[in-house]
mmCIF file of C-alpha atoms and ligand atoms in Angstrom:
data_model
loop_
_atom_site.group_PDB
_atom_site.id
_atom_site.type_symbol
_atom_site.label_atom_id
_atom_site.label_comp_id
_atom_site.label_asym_id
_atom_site.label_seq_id
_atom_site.Cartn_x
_atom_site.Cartn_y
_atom_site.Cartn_z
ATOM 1 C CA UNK A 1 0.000 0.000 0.000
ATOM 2 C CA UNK A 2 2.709 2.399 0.732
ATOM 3 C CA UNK A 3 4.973 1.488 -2.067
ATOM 4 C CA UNK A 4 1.707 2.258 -4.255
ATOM 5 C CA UNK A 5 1.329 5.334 -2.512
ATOM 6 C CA UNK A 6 5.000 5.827 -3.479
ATOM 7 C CA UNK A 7 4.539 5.209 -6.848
ATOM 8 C CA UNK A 8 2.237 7.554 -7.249
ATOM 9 C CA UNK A 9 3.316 10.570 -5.481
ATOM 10 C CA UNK A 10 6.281 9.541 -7.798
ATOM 11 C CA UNK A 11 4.110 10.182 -10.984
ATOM 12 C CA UNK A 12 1.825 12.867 -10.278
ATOM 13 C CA UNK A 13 5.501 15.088 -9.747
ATOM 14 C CA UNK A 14 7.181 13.354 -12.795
ATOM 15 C CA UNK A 15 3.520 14.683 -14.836
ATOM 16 C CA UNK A 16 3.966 17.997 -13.312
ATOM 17 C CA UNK A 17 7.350 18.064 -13.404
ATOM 18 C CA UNK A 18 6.840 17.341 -17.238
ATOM 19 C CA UNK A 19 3.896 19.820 -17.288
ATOM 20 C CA UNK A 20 6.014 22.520 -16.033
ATOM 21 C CA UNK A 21 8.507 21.503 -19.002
ATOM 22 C CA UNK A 22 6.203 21.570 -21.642
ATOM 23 C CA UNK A 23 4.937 24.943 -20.556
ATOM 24 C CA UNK A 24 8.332 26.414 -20.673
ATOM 25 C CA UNK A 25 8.797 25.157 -23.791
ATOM 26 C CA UNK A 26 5.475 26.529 -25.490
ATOM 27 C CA UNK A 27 6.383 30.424 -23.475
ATOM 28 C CA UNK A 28 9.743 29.853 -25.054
ATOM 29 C CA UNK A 29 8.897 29.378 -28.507
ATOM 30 C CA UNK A 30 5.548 31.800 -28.527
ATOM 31 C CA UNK A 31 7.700 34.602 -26.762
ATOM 32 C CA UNK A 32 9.464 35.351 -30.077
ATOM 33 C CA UNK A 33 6.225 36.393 -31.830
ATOM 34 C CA UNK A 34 4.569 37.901 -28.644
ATOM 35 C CA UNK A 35 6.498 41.369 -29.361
ATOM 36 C CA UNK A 36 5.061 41.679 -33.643
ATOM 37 C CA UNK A 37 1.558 40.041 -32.119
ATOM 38 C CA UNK A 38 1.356 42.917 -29.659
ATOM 39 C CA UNK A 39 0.714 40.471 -26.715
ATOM 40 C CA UNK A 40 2.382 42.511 -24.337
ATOM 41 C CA UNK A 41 1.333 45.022 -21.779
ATOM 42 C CA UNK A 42 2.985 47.262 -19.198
ATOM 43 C CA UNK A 43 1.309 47.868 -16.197
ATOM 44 C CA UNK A 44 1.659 50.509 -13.350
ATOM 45 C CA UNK A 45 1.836 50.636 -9.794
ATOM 46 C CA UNK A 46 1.495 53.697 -7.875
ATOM 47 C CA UNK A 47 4.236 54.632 -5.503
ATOM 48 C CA UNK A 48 3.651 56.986 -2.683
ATOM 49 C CA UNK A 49 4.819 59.673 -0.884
ATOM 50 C CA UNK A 50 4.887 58.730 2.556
ATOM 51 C CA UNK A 51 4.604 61.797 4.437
ATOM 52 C CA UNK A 52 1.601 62.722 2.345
ATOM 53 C CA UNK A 53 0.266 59.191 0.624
ATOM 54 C CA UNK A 54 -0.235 61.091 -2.735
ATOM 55 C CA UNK A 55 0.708 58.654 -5.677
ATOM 56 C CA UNK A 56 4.078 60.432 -7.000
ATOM 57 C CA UNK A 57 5.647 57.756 -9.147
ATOM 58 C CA UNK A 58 4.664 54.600 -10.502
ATOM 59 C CA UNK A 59 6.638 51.248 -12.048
ATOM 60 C CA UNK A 60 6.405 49.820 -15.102
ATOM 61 C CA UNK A 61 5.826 46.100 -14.673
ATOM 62 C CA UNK A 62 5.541 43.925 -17.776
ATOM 63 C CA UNK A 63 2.454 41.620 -18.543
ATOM 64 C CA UNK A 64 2.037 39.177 -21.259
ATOM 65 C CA UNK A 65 -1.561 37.963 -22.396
ATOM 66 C CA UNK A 66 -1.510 34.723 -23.614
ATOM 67 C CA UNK A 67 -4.384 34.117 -25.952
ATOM 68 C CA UNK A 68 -4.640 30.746 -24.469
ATOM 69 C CA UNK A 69 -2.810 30.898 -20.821
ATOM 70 C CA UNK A 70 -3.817 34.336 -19.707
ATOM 71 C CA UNK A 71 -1.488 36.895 -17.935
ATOM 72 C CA UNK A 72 1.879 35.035 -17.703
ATOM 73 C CA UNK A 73 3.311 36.237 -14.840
ATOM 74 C CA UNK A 74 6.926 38.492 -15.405
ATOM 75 C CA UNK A 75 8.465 36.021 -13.267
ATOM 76 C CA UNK A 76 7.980 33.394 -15.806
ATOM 77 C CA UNK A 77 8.513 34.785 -18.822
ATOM 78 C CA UNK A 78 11.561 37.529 -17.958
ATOM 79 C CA UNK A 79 14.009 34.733 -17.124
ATOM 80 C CA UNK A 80 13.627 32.952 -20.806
ATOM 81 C CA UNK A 81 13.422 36.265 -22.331
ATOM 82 C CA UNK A 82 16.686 37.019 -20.757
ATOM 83 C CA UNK A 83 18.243 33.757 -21.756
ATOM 84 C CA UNK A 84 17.340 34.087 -25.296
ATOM 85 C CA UNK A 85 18.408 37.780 -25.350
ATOM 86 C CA UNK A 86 14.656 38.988 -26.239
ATOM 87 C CA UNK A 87 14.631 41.229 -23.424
ATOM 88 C CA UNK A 88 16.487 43.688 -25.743
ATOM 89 C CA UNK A 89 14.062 44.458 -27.944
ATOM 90 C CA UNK A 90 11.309 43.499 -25.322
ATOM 91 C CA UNK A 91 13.010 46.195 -23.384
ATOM 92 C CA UNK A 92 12.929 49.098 -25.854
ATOM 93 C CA UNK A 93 9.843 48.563 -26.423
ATOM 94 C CA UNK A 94 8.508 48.600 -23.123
ATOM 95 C CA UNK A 95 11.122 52.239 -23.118
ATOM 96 C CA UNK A 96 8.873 53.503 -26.176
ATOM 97 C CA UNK A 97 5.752 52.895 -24.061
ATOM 98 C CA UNK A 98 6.598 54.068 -21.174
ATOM 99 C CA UNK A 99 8.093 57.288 -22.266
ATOM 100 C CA UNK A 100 5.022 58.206 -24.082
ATOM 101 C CA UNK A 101 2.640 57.428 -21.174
ATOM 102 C CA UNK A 102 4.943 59.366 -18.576
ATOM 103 C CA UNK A 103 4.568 62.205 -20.912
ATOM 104 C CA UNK A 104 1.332 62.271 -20.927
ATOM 105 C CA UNK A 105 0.555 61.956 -16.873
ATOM 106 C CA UNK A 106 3.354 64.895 -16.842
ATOM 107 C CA UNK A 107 1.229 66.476 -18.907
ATOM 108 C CA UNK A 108 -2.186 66.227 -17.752
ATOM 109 C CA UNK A 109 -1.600 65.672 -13.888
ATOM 110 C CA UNK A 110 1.945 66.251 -12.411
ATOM 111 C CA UNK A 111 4.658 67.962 -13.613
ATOM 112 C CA UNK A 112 6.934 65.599 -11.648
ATOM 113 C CA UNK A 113 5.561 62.436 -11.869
ATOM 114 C CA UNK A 114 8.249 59.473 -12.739
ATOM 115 C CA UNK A 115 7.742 56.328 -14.277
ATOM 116 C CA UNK A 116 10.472 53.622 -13.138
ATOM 117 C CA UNK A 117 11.315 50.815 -15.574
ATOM 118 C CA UNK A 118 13.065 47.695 -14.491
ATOM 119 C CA UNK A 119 15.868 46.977 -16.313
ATOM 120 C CA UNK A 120 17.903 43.666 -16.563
ATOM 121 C CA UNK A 121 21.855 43.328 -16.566
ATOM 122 C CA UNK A 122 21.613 41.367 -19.969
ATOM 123 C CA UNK A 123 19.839 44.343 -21.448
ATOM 124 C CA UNK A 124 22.873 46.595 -20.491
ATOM 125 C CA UNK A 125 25.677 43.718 -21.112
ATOM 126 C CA UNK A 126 23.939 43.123 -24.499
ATOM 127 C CA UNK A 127 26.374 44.118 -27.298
ATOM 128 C CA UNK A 128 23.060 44.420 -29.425
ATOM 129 C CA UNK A 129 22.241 47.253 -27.159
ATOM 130 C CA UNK A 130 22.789 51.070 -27.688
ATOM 131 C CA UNK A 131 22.807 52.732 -24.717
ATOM 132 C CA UNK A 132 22.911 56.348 -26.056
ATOM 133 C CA UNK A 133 19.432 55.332 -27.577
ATOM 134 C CA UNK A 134 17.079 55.983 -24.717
ATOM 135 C CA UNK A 135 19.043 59.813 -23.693
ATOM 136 C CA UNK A 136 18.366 60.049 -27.753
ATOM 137 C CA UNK A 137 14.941 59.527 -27.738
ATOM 138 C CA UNK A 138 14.014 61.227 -24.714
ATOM 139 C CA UNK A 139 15.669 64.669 -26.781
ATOM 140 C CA UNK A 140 14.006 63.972 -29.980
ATOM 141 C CA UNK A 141 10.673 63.786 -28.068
ATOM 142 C CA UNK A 142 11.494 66.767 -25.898
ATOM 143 C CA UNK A 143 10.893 65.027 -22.447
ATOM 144 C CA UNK A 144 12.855 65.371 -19.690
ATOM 145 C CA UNK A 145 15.236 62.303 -18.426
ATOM 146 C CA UNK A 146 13.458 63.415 -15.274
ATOM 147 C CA UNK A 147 10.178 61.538 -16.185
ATOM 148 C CA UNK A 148 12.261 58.168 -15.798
ATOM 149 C CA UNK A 149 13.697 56.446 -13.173
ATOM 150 C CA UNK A 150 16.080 52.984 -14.648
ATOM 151 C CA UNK A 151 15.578 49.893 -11.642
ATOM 152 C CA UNK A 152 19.035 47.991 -11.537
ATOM 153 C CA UNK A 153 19.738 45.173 -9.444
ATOM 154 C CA UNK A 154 23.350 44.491 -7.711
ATOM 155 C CA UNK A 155 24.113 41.927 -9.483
ATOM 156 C CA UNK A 156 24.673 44.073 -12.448
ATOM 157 C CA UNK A 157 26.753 45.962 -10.327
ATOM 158 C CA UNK A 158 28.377 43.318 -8.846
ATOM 159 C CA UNK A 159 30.516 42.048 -12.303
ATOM 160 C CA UNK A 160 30.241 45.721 -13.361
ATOM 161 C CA UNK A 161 32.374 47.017 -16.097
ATOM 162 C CA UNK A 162 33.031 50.277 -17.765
ATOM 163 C CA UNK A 163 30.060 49.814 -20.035
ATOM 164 C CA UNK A 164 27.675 49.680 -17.132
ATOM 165 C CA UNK A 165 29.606 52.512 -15.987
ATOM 166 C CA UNK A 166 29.596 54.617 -18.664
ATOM 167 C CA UNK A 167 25.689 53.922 -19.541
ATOM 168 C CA UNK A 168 24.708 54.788 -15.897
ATOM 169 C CA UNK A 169 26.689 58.289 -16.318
ATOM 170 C CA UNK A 170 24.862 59.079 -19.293
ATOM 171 C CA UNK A 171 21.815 58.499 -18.134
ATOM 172 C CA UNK A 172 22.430 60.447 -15.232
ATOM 173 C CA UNK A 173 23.934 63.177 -17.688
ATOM 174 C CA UNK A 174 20.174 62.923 -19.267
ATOM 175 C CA UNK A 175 18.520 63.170 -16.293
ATOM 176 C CA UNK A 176 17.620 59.830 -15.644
ATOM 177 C CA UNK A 177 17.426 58.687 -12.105
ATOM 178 C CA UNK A 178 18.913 55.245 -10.717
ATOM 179 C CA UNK A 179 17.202 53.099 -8.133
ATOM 180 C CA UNK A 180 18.600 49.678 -6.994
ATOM 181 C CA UNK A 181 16.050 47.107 -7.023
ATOM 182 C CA UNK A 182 15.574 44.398 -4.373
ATOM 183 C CA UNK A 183 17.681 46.044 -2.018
ATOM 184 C CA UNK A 184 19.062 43.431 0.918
ATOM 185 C CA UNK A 185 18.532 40.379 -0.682
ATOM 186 C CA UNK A 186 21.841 40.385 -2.503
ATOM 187 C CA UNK A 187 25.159 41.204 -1.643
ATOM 188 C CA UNK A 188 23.973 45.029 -0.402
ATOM 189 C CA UNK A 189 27.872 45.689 -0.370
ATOM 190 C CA UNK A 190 28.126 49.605 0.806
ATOM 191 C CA UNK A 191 30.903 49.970 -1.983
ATOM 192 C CA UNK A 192 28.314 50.112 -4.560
ATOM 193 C CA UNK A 193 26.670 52.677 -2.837
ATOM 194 C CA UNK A 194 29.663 54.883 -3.071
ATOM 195 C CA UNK A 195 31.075 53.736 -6.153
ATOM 196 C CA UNK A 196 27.858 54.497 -8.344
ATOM 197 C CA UNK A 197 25.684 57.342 -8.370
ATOM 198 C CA UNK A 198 22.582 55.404 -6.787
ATOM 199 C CA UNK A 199 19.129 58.011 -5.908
ATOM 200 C CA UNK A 200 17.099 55.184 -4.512
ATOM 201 C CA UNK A 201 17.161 51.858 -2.613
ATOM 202 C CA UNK A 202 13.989 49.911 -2.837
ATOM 203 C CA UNK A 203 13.901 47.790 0.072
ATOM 204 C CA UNK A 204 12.956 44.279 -0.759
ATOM 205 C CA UNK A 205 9.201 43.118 0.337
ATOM 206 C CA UNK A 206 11.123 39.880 1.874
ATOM 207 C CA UNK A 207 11.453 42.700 4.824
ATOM 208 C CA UNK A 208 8.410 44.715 4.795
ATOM 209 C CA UNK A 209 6.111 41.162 4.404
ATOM 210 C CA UNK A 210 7.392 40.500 8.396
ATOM 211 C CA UNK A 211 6.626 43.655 9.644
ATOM 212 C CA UNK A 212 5.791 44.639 12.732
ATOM 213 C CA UNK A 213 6.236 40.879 14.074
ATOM 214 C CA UNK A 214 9.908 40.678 13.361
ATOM 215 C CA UNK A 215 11.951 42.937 14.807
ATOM 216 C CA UNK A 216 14.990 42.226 13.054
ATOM 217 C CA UNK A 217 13.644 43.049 9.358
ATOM 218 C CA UNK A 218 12.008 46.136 11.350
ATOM 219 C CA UNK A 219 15.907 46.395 12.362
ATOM 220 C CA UNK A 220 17.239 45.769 8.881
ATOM 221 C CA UNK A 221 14.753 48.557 7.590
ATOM 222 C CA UNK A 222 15.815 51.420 9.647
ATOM 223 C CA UNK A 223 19.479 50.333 9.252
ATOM 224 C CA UNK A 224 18.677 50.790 5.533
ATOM 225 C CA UNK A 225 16.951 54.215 5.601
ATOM 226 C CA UNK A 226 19.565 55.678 8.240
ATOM 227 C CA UNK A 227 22.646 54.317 5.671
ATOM 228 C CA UNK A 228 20.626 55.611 2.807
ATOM 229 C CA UNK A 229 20.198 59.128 3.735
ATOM 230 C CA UNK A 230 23.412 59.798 5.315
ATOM 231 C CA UNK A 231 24.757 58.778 1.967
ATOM 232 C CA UNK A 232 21.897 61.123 0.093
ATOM 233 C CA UNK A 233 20.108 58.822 -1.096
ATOM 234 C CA UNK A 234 15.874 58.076 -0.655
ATOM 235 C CA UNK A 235 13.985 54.821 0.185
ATOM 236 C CA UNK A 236 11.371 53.144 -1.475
ATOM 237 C CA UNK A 237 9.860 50.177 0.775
ATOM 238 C CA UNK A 238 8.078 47.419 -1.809
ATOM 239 C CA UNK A 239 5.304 45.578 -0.862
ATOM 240 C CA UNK A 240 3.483 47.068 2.171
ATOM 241 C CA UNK A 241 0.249 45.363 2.342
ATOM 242 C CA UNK A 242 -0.974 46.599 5.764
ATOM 243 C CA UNK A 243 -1.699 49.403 7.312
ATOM 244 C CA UNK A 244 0.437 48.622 10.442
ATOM 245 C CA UNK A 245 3.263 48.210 7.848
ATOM 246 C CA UNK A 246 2.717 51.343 6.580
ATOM 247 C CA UNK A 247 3.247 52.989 10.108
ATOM 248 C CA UNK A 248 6.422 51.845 11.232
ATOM 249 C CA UNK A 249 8.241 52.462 7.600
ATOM 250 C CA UNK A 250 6.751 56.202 8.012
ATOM 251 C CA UNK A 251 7.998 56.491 11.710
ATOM 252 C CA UNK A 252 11.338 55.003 10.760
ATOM 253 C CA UNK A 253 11.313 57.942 7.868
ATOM 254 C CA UNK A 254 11.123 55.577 4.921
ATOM 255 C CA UNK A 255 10.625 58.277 1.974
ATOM 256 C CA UNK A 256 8.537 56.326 -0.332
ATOM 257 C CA UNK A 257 6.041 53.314 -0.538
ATOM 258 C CA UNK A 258 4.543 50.740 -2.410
ATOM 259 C CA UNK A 259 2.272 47.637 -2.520
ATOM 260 C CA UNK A 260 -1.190 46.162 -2.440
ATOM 261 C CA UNK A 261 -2.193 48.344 0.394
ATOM 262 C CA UNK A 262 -2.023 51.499 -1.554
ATOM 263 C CA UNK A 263 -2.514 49.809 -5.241
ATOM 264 C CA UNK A 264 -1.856 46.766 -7.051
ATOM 265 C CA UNK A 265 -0.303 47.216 -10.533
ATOM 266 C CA UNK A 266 -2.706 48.193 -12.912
ATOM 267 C CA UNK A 267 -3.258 49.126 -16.403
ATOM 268 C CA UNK A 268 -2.482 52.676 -17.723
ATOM 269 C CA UNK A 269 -6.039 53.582 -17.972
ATOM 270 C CA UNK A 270 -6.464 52.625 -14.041
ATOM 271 C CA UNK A 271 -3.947 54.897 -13.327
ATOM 272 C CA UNK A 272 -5.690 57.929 -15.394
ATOM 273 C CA UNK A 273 -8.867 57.514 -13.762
ATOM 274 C CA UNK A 274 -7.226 58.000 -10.598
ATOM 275 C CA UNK A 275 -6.022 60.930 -11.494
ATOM 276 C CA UNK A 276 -8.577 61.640 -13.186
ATOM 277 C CA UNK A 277 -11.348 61.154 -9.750
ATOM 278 C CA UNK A 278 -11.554 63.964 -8.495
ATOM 279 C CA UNK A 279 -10.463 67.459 -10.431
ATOM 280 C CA UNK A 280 -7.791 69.879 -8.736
ATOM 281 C CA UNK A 281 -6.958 69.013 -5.284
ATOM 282 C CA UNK A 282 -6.641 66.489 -3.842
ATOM 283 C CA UNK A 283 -6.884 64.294 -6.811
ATOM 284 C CA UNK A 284 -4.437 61.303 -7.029
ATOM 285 C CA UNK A 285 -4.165 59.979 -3.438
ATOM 286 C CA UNK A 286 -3.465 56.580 -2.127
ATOM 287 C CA UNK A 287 -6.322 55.646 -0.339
ATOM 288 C CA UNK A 288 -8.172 56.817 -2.829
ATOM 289 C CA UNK A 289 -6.713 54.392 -5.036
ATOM 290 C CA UNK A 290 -7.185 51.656 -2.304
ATOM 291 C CA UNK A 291 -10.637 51.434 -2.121
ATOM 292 C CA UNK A 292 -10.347 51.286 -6.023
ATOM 293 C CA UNK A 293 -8.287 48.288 -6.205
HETATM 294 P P1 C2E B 301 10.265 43.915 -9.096
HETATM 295 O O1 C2E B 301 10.898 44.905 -9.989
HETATM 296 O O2 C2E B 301 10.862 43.741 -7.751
HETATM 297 O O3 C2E B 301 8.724 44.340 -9.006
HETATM 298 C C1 C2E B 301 7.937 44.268 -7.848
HETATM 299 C C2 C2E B 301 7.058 43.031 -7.874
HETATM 300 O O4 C2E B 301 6.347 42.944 -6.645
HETATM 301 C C3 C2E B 301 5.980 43.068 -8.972
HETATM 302 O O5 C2E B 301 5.779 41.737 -9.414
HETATM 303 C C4 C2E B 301 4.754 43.560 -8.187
HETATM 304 O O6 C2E B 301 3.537 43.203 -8.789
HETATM 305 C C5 C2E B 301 4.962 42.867 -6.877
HETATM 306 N N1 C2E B 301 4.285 43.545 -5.763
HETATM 307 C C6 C2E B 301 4.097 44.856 -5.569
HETATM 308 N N2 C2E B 301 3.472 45.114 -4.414
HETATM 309 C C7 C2E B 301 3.256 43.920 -3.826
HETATM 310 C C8 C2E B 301 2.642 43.520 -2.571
HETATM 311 O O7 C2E B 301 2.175 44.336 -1.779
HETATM 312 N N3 C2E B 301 2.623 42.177 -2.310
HETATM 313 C C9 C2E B 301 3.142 41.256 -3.181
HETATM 314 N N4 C2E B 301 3.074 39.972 -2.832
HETATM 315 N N5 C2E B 301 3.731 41.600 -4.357
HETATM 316 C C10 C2E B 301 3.786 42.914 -4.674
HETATM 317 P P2 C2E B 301 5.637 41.374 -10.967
HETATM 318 O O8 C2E B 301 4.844 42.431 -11.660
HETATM 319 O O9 C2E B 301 5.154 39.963 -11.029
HETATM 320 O O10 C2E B 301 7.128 41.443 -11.505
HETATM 321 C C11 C2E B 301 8.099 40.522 -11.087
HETATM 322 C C12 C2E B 301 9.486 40.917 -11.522
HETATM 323 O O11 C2E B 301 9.613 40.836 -12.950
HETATM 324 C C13 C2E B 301 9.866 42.360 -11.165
HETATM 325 O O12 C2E B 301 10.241 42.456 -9.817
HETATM 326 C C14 C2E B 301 11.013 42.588 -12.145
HETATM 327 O O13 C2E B 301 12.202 42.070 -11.630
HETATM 328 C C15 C2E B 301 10.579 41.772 -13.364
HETATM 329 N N6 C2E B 301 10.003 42.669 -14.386
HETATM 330 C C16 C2E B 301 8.733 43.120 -14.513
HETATM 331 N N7 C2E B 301 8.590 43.933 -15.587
HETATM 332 C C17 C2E B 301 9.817 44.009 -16.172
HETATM 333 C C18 C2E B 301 10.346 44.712 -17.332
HETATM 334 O O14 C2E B 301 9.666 45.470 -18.037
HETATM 335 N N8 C2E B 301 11.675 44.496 -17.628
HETATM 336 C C19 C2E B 301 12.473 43.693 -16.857
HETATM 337 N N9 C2E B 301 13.765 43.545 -17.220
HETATM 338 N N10 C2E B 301 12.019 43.052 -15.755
HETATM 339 C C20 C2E B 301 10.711 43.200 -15.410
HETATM 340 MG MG1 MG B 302 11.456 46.804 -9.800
HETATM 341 MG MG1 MG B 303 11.719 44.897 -6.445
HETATM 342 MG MG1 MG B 304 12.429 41.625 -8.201
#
């Protein structure tokens, strides 16, 4: 009976194991003609100000809609679209998108507002990849590097070169602010810190999901936002979800805020009508948004 029992558990994770396989498989060969079938999407999640919980920013996040499997989640698809080098041209084109939607919220709504788009190492290791392209466009268009903020992750500046380097410094040159992604899950080596010109630290949600119940993430946190802003630099915390959350990042002096309590990430139309709900002030605020979504 228990060597049946065996056997089975055995199969049913060889047929999922398989499963998984054969999924992988189909994303990897449909993801090539996802880009000309205009498959993909970029959503938006609102980022707060914490002091005053109105929506000042938002990130880019990528969706794909699968005619057949739905929304494939970014965390399935970005890995084989790095591996096949597809996240170049994925990449620009979730650039062209973006640059043309923070225009028009600039436009319309806020002056200031900032788009942030995640941004891979392969895409800036590629040697398919001009780098001078997105300070080129943003020219040509006439919009301010301002209205973009590039998400980096250490590992890209953990084997970083001179390319990485010198792409960073023109951005910055363009106006084009740097925040690095994921902060405290990887090597969060202080060099990098002072090495490259860094305006934001997201602080990963592996640290704000614990919060208040364990004190050494709360620990971790304010460690983080006291380092940060000695060295100049703001704090974004990812992934608050509660309102108790909320509280202790604002009394530790966190800067900025994100996650399913305020918003989750939401098409570029969601993000107008908020804006758009109530006329002059106050317009665009978080909880606003909350009961929304
Ligand atoms: P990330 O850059 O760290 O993005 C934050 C992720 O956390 C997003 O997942 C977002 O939906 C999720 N999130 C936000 N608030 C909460 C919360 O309160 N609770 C929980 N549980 N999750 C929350 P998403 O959209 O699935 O994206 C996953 C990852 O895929 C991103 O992580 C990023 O690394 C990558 N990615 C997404 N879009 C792009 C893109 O356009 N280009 C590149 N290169 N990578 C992308
Ligand atoms: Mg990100
Ligand atoms: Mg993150
Ligand atoms: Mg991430």
């Amino acid at each position: 009976e228990a060597k049946k029992r065996g056997r089975d558990r055995f199969s049913y994770f060889t047929s999922e194991l398989q499963q998984r396989a054969q999924v992988r498989l189909r994303l990897l060969s449909e993801l090539h003609a996802a880009l000309r079938k205009d498959q993909f999407e970029v959503y938006y999640q609102p980022i707060v100000d914490m002091a005053t919980l109105k929506i000042v920013k938002a990130e880019a996040l990528l969706r794909w809609r699968h005619p057949a499997l739905g929304m494939v989640s970014p965390a399935e698809f970005i890995p084989l679209a790095e591996e096949t080098g597809l996240i170049v041209d994925i990449g620009e084109w979730v650039f062209d998108t973006v640059l043309q939607q923070a225009a028009i919220w600039r436009r319309l709504y806020d002056p200031e507002f900032q788009v942030s788009i995640n941004k891979s190492p392969v895409q800036f290791l590629s040697a398919r990849y001009d780098y001078k392209r997105w300070p080129e466009d943003l020219a040509r268009m006439g919009i301010s590097g301002a209205a973009m903020v590039v998400e980096i992750t250490e590992s890209l500046l953990l084997d970083a070169n001179d390319i990485v380097r010198e792409q960073l410094q023109a951005f910055h040159a363009a106006g084009i602010q740097v925040a690095l992604d994921d902060f405290g899950t990887g090597y969060s080596s202080l060099t990098y810190l002072k090495k490259f010109d860094i305006d934001y630290i997201k602080i990963d949600q592996a640290f704000v999901r614990t919060l208040p119940v364990n004190a050494s993430d709360m620990a971790v946190c304010e460690a983080i936002v006291a380092m940060a802003h000695k060295l100049g630099i703001l704090v974004v915390a990812e992934g608050i979800e509660t309102g108790e959350q909320l509280a202790l990042l604002q009394k530790i002096g966190c800067d900025f805020g994100q996650g399913y309590h305020f918003a989750k990430p939401m098409p570029a139309n969601g993000l107008t009508a908020i804006f758009e709900k109530a006329p002059g002030e106050p317009s665009n605020f978080a909880d606003a948004a909350g009961v929304a979504w």
